[in-house]
Each structure stands twice: as C-alpha cells, then as structure tokens.
Short mmCIF file of C-alpha atoms in Angstrom, two decimals:
data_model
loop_
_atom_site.label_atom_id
_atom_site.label_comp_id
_atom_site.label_asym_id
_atom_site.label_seq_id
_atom_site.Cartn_x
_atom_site.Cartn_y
_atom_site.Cartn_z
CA UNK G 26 -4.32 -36.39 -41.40
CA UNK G 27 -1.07 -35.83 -43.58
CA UNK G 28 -1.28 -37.32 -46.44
CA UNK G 29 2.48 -36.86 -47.32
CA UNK G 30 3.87 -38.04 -44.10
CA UNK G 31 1.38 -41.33 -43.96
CA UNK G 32 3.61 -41.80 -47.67
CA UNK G 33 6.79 -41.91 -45.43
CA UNK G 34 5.66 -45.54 -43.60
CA UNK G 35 6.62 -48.21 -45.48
CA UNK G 36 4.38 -51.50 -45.32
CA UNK G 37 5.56 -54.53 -44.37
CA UNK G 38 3.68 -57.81 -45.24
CA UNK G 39 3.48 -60.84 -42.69
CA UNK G 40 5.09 -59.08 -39.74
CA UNK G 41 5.10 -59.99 -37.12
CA UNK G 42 3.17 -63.00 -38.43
CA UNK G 43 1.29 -63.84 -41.90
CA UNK G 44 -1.56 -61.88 -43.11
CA UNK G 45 -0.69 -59.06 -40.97
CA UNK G 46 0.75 -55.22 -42.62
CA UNK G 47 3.15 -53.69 -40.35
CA UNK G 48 3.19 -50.40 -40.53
CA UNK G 49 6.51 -49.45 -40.58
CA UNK G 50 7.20 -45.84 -39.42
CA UNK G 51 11.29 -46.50 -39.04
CA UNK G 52 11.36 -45.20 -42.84
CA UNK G 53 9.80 -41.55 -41.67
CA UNK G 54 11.82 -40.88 -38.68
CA UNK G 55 15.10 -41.50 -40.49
CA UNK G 56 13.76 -38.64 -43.02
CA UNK G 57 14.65 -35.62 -41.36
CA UNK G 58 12.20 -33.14 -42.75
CA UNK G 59 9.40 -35.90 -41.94
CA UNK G 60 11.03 -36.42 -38.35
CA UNK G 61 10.78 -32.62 -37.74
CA UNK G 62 7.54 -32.30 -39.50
CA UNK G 63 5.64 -34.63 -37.12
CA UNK G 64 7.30 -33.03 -33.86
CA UNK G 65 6.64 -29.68 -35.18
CA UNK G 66 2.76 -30.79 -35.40
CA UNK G 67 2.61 -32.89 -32.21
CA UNK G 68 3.95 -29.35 -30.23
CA UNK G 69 1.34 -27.27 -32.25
CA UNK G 70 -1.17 -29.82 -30.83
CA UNK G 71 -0.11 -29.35 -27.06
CA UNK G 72 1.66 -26.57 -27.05
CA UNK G 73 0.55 -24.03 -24.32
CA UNK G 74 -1.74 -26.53 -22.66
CA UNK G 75 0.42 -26.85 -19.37
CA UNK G 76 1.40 -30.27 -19.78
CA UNK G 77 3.96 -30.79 -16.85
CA UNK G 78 5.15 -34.57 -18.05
CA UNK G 79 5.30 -37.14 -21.21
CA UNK G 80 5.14 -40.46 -20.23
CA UNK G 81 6.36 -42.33 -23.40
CA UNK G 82 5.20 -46.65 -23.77
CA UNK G 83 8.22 -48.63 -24.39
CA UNK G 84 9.74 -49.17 -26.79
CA UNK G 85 8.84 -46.54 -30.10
CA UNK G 86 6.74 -44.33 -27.87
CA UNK G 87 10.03 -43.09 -26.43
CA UNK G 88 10.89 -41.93 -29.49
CA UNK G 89 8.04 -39.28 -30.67
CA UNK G 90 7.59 -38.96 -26.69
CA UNK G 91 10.89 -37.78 -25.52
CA UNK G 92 11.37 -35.20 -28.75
CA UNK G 93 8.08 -33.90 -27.68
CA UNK G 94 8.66 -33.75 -24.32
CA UNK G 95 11.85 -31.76 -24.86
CA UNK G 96 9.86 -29.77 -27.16
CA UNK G 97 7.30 -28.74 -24.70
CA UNK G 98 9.54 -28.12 -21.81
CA UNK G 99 8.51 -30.88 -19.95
CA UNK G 100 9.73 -33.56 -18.20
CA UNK G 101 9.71 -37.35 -19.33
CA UNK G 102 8.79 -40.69 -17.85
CA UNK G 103 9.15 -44.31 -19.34
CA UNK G 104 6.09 -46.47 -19.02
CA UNK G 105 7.94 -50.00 -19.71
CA UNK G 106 7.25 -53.78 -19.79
CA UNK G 107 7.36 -55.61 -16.17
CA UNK G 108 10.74 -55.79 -14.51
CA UNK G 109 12.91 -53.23 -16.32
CA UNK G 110 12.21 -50.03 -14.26
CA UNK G 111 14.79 -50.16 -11.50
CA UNK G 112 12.92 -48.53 -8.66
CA UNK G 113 9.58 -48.79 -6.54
CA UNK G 114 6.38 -49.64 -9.39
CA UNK G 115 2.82 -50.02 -9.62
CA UNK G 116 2.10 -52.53 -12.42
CA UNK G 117 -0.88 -52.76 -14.47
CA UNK G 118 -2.17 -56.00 -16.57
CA UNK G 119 -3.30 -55.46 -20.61
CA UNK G 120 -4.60 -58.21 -22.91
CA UNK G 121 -2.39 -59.74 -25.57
CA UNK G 122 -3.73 -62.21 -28.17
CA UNK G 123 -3.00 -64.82 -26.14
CA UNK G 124 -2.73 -64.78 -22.66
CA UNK G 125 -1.42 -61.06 -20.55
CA UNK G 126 1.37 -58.49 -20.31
CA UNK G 127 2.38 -55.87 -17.73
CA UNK G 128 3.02 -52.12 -18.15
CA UNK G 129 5.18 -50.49 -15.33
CA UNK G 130 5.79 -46.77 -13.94
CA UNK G 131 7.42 -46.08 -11.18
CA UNK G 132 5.78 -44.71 -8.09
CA UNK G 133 7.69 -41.32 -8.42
CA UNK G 134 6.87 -40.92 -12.08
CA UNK G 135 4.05 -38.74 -11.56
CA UNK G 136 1.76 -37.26 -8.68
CA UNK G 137 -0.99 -35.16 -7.58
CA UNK G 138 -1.23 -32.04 -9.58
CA UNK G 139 0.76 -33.43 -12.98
CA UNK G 140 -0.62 -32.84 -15.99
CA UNK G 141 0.63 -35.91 -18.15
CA UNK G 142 -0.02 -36.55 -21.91
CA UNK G 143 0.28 -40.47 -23.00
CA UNK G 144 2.41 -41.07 -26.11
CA UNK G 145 2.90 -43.90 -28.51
CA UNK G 146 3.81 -44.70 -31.83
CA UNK G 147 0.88 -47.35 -32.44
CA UNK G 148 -2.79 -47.54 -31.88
CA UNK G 149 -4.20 -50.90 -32.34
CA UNK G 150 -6.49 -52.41 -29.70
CA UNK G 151 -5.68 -50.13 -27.07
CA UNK G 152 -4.61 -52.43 -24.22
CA UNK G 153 -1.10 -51.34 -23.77
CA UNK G 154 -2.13 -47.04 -23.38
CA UNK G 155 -5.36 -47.81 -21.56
CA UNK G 156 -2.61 -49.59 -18.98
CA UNK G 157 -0.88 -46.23 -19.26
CA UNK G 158 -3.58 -44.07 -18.53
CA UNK G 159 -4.56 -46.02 -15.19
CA UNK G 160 -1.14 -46.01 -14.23
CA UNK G 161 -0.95 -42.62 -14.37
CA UNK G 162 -4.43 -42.26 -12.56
CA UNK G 163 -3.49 -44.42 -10.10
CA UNK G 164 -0.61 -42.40 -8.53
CA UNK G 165 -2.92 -39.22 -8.88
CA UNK G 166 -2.14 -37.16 -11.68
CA UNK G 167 -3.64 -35.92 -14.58
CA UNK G 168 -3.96 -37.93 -17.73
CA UNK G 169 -4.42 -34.63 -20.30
CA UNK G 170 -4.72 -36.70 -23.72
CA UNK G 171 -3.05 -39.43 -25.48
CA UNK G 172 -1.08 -38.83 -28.70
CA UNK G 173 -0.85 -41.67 -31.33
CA UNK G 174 1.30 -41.53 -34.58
CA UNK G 175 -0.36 -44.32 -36.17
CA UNK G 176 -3.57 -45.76 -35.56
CA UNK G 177 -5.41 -48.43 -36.98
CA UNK G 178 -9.07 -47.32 -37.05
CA UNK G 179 -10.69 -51.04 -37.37
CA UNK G 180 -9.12 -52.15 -34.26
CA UNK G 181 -10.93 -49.57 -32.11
CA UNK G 182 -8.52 -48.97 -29.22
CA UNK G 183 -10.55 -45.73 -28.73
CA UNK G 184 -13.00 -47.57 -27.35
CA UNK G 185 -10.75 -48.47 -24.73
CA UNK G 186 -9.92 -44.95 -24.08
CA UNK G 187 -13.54 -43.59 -23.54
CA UNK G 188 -13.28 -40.12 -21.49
CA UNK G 189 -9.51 -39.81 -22.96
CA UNK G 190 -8.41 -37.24 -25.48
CA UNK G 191 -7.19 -39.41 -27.92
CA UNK G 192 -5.76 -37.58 -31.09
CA UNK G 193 -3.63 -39.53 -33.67
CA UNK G 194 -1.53 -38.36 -36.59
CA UNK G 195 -2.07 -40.73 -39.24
CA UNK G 196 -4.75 -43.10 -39.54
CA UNK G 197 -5.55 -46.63 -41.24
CA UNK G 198 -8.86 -48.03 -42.24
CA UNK G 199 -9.48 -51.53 -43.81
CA UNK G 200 -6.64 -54.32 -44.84
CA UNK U 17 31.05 -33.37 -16.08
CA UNK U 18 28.52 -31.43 -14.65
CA UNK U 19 27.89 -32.20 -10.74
CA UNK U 20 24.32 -30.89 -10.25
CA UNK U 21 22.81 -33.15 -13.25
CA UNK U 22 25.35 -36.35 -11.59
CA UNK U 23 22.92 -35.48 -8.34
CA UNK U 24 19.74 -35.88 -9.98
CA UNK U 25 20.69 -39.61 -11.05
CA UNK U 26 19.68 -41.97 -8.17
CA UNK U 27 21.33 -44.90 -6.71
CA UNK U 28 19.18 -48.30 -6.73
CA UNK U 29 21.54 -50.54 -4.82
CA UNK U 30 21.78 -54.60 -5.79
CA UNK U 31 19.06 -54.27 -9.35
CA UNK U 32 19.48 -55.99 -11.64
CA UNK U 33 21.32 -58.17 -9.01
CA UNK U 34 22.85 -58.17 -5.70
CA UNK U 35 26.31 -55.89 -5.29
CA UNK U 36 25.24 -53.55 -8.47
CA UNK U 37 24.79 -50.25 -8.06
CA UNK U 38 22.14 -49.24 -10.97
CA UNK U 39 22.26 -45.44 -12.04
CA UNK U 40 18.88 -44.74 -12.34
CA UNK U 41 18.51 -41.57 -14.76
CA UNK U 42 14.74 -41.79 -14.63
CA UNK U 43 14.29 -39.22 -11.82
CA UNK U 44 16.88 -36.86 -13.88
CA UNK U 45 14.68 -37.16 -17.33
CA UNK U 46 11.37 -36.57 -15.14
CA UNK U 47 13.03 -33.30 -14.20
CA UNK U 48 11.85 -30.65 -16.64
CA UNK U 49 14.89 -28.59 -16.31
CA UNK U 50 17.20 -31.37 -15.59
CA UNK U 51 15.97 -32.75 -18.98
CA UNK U 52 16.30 -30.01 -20.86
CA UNK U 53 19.78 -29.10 -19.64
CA UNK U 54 20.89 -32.61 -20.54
CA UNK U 55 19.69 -31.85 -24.39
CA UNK U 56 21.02 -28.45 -24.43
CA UNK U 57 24.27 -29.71 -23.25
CA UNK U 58 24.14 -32.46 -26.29
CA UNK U 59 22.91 -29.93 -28.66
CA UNK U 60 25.93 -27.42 -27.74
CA UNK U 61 28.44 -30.47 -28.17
CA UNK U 62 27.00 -31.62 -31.66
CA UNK U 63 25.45 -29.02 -33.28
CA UNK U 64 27.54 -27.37 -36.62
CA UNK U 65 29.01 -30.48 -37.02
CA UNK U 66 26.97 -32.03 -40.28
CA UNK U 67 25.94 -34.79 -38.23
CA UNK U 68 23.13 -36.44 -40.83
CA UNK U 69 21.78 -38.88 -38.42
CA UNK U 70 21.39 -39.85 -34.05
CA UNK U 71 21.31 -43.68 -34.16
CA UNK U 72 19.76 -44.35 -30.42
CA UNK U 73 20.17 -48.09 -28.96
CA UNK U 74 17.21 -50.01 -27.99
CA UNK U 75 15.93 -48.59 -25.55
CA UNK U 76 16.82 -45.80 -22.98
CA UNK U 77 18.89 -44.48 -26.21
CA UNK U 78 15.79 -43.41 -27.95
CA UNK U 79 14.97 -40.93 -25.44
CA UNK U 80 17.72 -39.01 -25.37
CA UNK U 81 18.95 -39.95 -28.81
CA UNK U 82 14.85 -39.02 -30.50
CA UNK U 83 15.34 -35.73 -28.74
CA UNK U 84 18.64 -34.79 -29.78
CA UNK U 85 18.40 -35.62 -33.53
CA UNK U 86 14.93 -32.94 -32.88
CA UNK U 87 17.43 -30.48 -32.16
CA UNK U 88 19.91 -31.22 -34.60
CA UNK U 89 17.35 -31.54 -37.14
CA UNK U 90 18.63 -34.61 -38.49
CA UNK U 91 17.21 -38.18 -38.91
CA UNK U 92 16.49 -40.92 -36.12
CA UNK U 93 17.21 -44.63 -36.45
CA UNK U 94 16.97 -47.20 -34.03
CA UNK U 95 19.31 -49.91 -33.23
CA UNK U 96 17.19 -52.85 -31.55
CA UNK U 97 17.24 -56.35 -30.04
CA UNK U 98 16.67 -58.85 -32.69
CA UNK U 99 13.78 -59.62 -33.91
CA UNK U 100 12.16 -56.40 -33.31
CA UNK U 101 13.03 -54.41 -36.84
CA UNK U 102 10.25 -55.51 -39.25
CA UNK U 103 12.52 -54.66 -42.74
CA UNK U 104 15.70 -56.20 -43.71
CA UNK U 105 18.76 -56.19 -41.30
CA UNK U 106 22.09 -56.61 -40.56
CA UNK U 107 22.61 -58.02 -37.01
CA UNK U 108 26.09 -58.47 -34.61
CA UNK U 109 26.44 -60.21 -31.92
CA UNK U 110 28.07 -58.69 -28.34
CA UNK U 111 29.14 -60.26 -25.30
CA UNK U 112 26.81 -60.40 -22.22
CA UNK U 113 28.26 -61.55 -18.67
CA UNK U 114 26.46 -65.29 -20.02
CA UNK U 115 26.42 -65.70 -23.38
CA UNK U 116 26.08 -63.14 -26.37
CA UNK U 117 22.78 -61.10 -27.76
CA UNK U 118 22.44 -59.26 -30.98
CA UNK U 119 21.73 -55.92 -31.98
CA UNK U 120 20.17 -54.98 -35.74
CA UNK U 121 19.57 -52.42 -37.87
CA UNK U 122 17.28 -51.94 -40.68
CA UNK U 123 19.76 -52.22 -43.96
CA UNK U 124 18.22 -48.81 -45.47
CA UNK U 125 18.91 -46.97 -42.15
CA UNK U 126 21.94 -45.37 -43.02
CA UNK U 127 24.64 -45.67 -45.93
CA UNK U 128 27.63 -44.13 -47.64
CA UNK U 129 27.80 -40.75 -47.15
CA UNK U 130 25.77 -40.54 -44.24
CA UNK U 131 27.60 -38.94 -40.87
CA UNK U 132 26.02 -41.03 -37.67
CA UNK U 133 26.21 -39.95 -34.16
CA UNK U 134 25.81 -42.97 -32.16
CA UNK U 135 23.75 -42.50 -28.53
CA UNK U 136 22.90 -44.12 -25.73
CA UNK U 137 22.49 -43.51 -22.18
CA UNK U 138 24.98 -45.90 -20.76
CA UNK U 139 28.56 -46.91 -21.69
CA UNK U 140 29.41 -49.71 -19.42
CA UNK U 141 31.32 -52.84 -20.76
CA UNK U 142 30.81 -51.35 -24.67
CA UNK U 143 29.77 -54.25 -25.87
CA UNK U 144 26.16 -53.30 -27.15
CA UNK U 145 27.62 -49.67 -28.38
CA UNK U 146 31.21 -51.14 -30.52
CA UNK U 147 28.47 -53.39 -32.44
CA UNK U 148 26.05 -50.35 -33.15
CA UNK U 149 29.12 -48.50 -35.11
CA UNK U 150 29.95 -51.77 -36.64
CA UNK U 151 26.71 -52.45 -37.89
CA UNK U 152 27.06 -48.37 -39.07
CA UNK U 153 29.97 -49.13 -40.97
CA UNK U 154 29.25 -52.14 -42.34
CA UNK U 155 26.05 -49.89 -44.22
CA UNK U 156 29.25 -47.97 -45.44
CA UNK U 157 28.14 -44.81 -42.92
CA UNK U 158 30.75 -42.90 -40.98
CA UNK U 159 30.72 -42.71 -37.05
CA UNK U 160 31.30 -39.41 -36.48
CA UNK U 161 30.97 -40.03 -32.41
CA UNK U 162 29.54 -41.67 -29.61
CA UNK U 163 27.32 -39.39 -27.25
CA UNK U 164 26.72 -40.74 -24.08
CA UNK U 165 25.16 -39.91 -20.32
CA UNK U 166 26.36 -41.70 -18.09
CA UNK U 167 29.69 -43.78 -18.08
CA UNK U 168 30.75 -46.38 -15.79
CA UNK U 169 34.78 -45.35 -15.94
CA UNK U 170 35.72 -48.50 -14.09
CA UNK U 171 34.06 -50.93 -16.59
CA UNK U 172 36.59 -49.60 -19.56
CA UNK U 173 34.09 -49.43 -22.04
CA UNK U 174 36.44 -46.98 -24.19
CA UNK U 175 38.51 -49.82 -24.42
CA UNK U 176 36.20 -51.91 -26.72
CA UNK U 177 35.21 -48.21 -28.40
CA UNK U 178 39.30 -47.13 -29.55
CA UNK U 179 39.24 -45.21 -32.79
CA UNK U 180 36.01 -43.44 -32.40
CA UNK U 181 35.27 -40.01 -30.31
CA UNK U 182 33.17 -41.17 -27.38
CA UNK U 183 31.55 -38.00 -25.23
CA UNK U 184 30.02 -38.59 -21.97
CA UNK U 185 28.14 -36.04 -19.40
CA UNK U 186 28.42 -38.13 -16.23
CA UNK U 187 31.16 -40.12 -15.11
CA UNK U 188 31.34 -43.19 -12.20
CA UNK U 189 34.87 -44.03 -11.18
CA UNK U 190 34.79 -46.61 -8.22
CA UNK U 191 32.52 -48.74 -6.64
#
C-alpha cells in the first residue's frame, strides 16, 4: 500500500451521517502527480493481462476506471444505478442499510469471450461490485479482477467477492 | 467533426421520454479504438496549452474528462449533484425543463491561478455546463475552455456558454 498517496485522502467526519469518516479521495485526484501516480500503478497491475473492457460503478468508479481503461487500450462500460442507461439492461439487486438498490449494464456491454476488470473507487461491504461482477457473468464474459482504490478492511466486502481477484490500492483498518 | 466516431453513437428513440432522440455514446466508449480515438482527438486539441486542471460534470463527464486530464497530466475534479461532495462547497442552481437543480464543487477544488478545462459529454440546453464555469470562477480559476462530445446544435447551448471557447467532436443539427 502507498503510504504517501493514502496521505492525499482527506477525512471527513459525520458524512454522510454522524459517527461515520468519509474517506475523501477528491483531494488526491485534483493533485496531479498523485492522479498520475495511482493510474501509473493501476496499469502496472493489469497491464499485459489482455483485459478487453473496464466496466467502471457509477459514479467515482468512472473516474479511476475510464483513465485506466484508456490506459490499457481497452474499451469502457458504465455499470450505473437503475434507470439511467438508455438502452436494453439486465439489472441486478445489492443490499443497502436499509432496504435495496439496483446496478444496471446494458445487454451489449459485454459478451462471450470479454475479459472485463471491475473498477471502483470504494470498498466497503461489497454489495454494489459483487452486483457488478454477476452482471458481467450474466451476459457471459469474463470477470478478470476487481480493482479498488480504497477499501475499508473491517467491512469485509471481500467476502462478498470470494473466487474474485480483488486487489485494492489503499487500505483502512479500525475507526 | 469526425463522421466514423458520429456512427458509433446510437440512436435510442423516445428515452428519457417520448419524441427524444437520446445519443447514446455508450456503444462508442465500449469500442476500444473508438475510445481511444475520442481521447487522442481531446489530447491533440488540449495538450501544450498549460491547462492545470479537467473539471468533468457528474457523471458521463468523468469518463471522458478522468481520462483526458491522464493524458494531459493534470488534476481531476468533479462537479456533482448536490449533496454528493462530502467537503465544503459552493453550489448554483440551473434550469431544468421543471424546475431548477444544483451543481457543487468542493471550495478547495480549484482557485486563482489555476487554468480549468471544463468537460462533459453533452452540451444540450447549457444549463448544467454555464454553472460549472461559474462555480470555476467564483473559486477565482480561469476557464480556459469547454471540451465537449457530442452537441445538440439545435438546442443553442452556446448561447447560455458566450465568452468562453466551447469545442465539440460530434455535432446534431435537426430533429
């Protein structure tokens, strides 16, 4: 883990509710050395490893997603919350605190034969990429790995991703 | 305006409502070289011209806005929906068909000095883009331009945009 680049993310107390540390990663992506120092080590990590697509999580996992994408000379595909993907979808339900959400990808996104690695800013309980991955199963391709920027250790969303590659940039353990 | 990108864009007609045409550019992004023709294209236009910053709008701005500030090796901030930014921020509000919403920005994201390219992949009615390079200048920034992908001519968002260089790949005129 990089030790200067977890320095970058700024805390934020109480959001989005009290007794809750946001960790804010808006402060190292406006840093442009930091920016370019996390794509250049997400492409070390899959470069060369025939990944045909990134399928970035709305709304941050665009971000790191799309760079890398561009990076790796592959295409990229939105996984996004129900109703904002214009064409034909499959739809899959994760848990939220209270009650359910839906991830989307549209049946075109990806097929047989694609080799598709999962990106997103933010581990935490692993509901919203686990949704990814089956989406991606589901229309037949590939899922190669998922790539996290942050993850927070206690909240185990790897065990929600047993059997995936899972590999995460800079990690959090305790309050 | 390049015609063999324009063909990769598909038509979804009546979403989000009946008698729109919605210019879907997620089957031009899932195109590996579509993709990365779109970013070199950017790249060539911006690149050499001390741009210190890609501000991307929430949300299909991040994508190409992450990747482009990659290549120009410069920092990425996001401009978002309210209520999403976690740190201090400076909100205006734009005119929807019903009603108005806001966009934000973190306070620290940019400020004097700084030289902001402003991107996002559609310029329809301007509305959300104008309050991005307000909410720029207001931090005391300077707008050096407006990059877009695709712009719907008949919609006159470079009416609502006059004083700033707006740049777009693919153009609409007509129903």
């Amino acid at each position: 883990m990089s030790e200067s680049l977890k320095k970058k993310i700024r805390d934020i107390p109480d959001f989005p509710k009290p007794g809750i540390i946001f960790r804010d990663i808006s402060t190292l992506m406006k840093d442009r050395g930091a920016f370019r120092e996390v794509l250049t080590i997400l492409h070390d990590q899959y470069r060369d490893r025939a990944i045909d697509t990134v399928c970035g999580i709305e709304a941050r996992g665009f971000i790191f997603g799309a760079a890398l994408a561009d990076r790796l000379h592959c295409g990229f595909v939105p996984a996004r919350k129900a109703g904002k993907l214009p064409a034909g979808t499959i739809a899959e339900e994760y848990q939220l605190e209270y009650g359910t959400a839906k991830l989307e990808l549209h049946t075109d996104a990806v097929g047989p034969g694609d080799n598709v690695l999962v990106v997103d800013d933010l581990l935490a309980t692993g509901g919203t990429v686990a949704a990814a991955c089956r989406l991606i199963e589901q229309l037949g391709a590939t899922v190669f790995g998922v790539a996290i920027i942050v993850e927070l250790v206690d909240l185990k969303g790897r065990e929600k991703l047993n059997g995936y590659d899972v590999w995460s940039l800079i990690t959090y353990k305790g309050a």
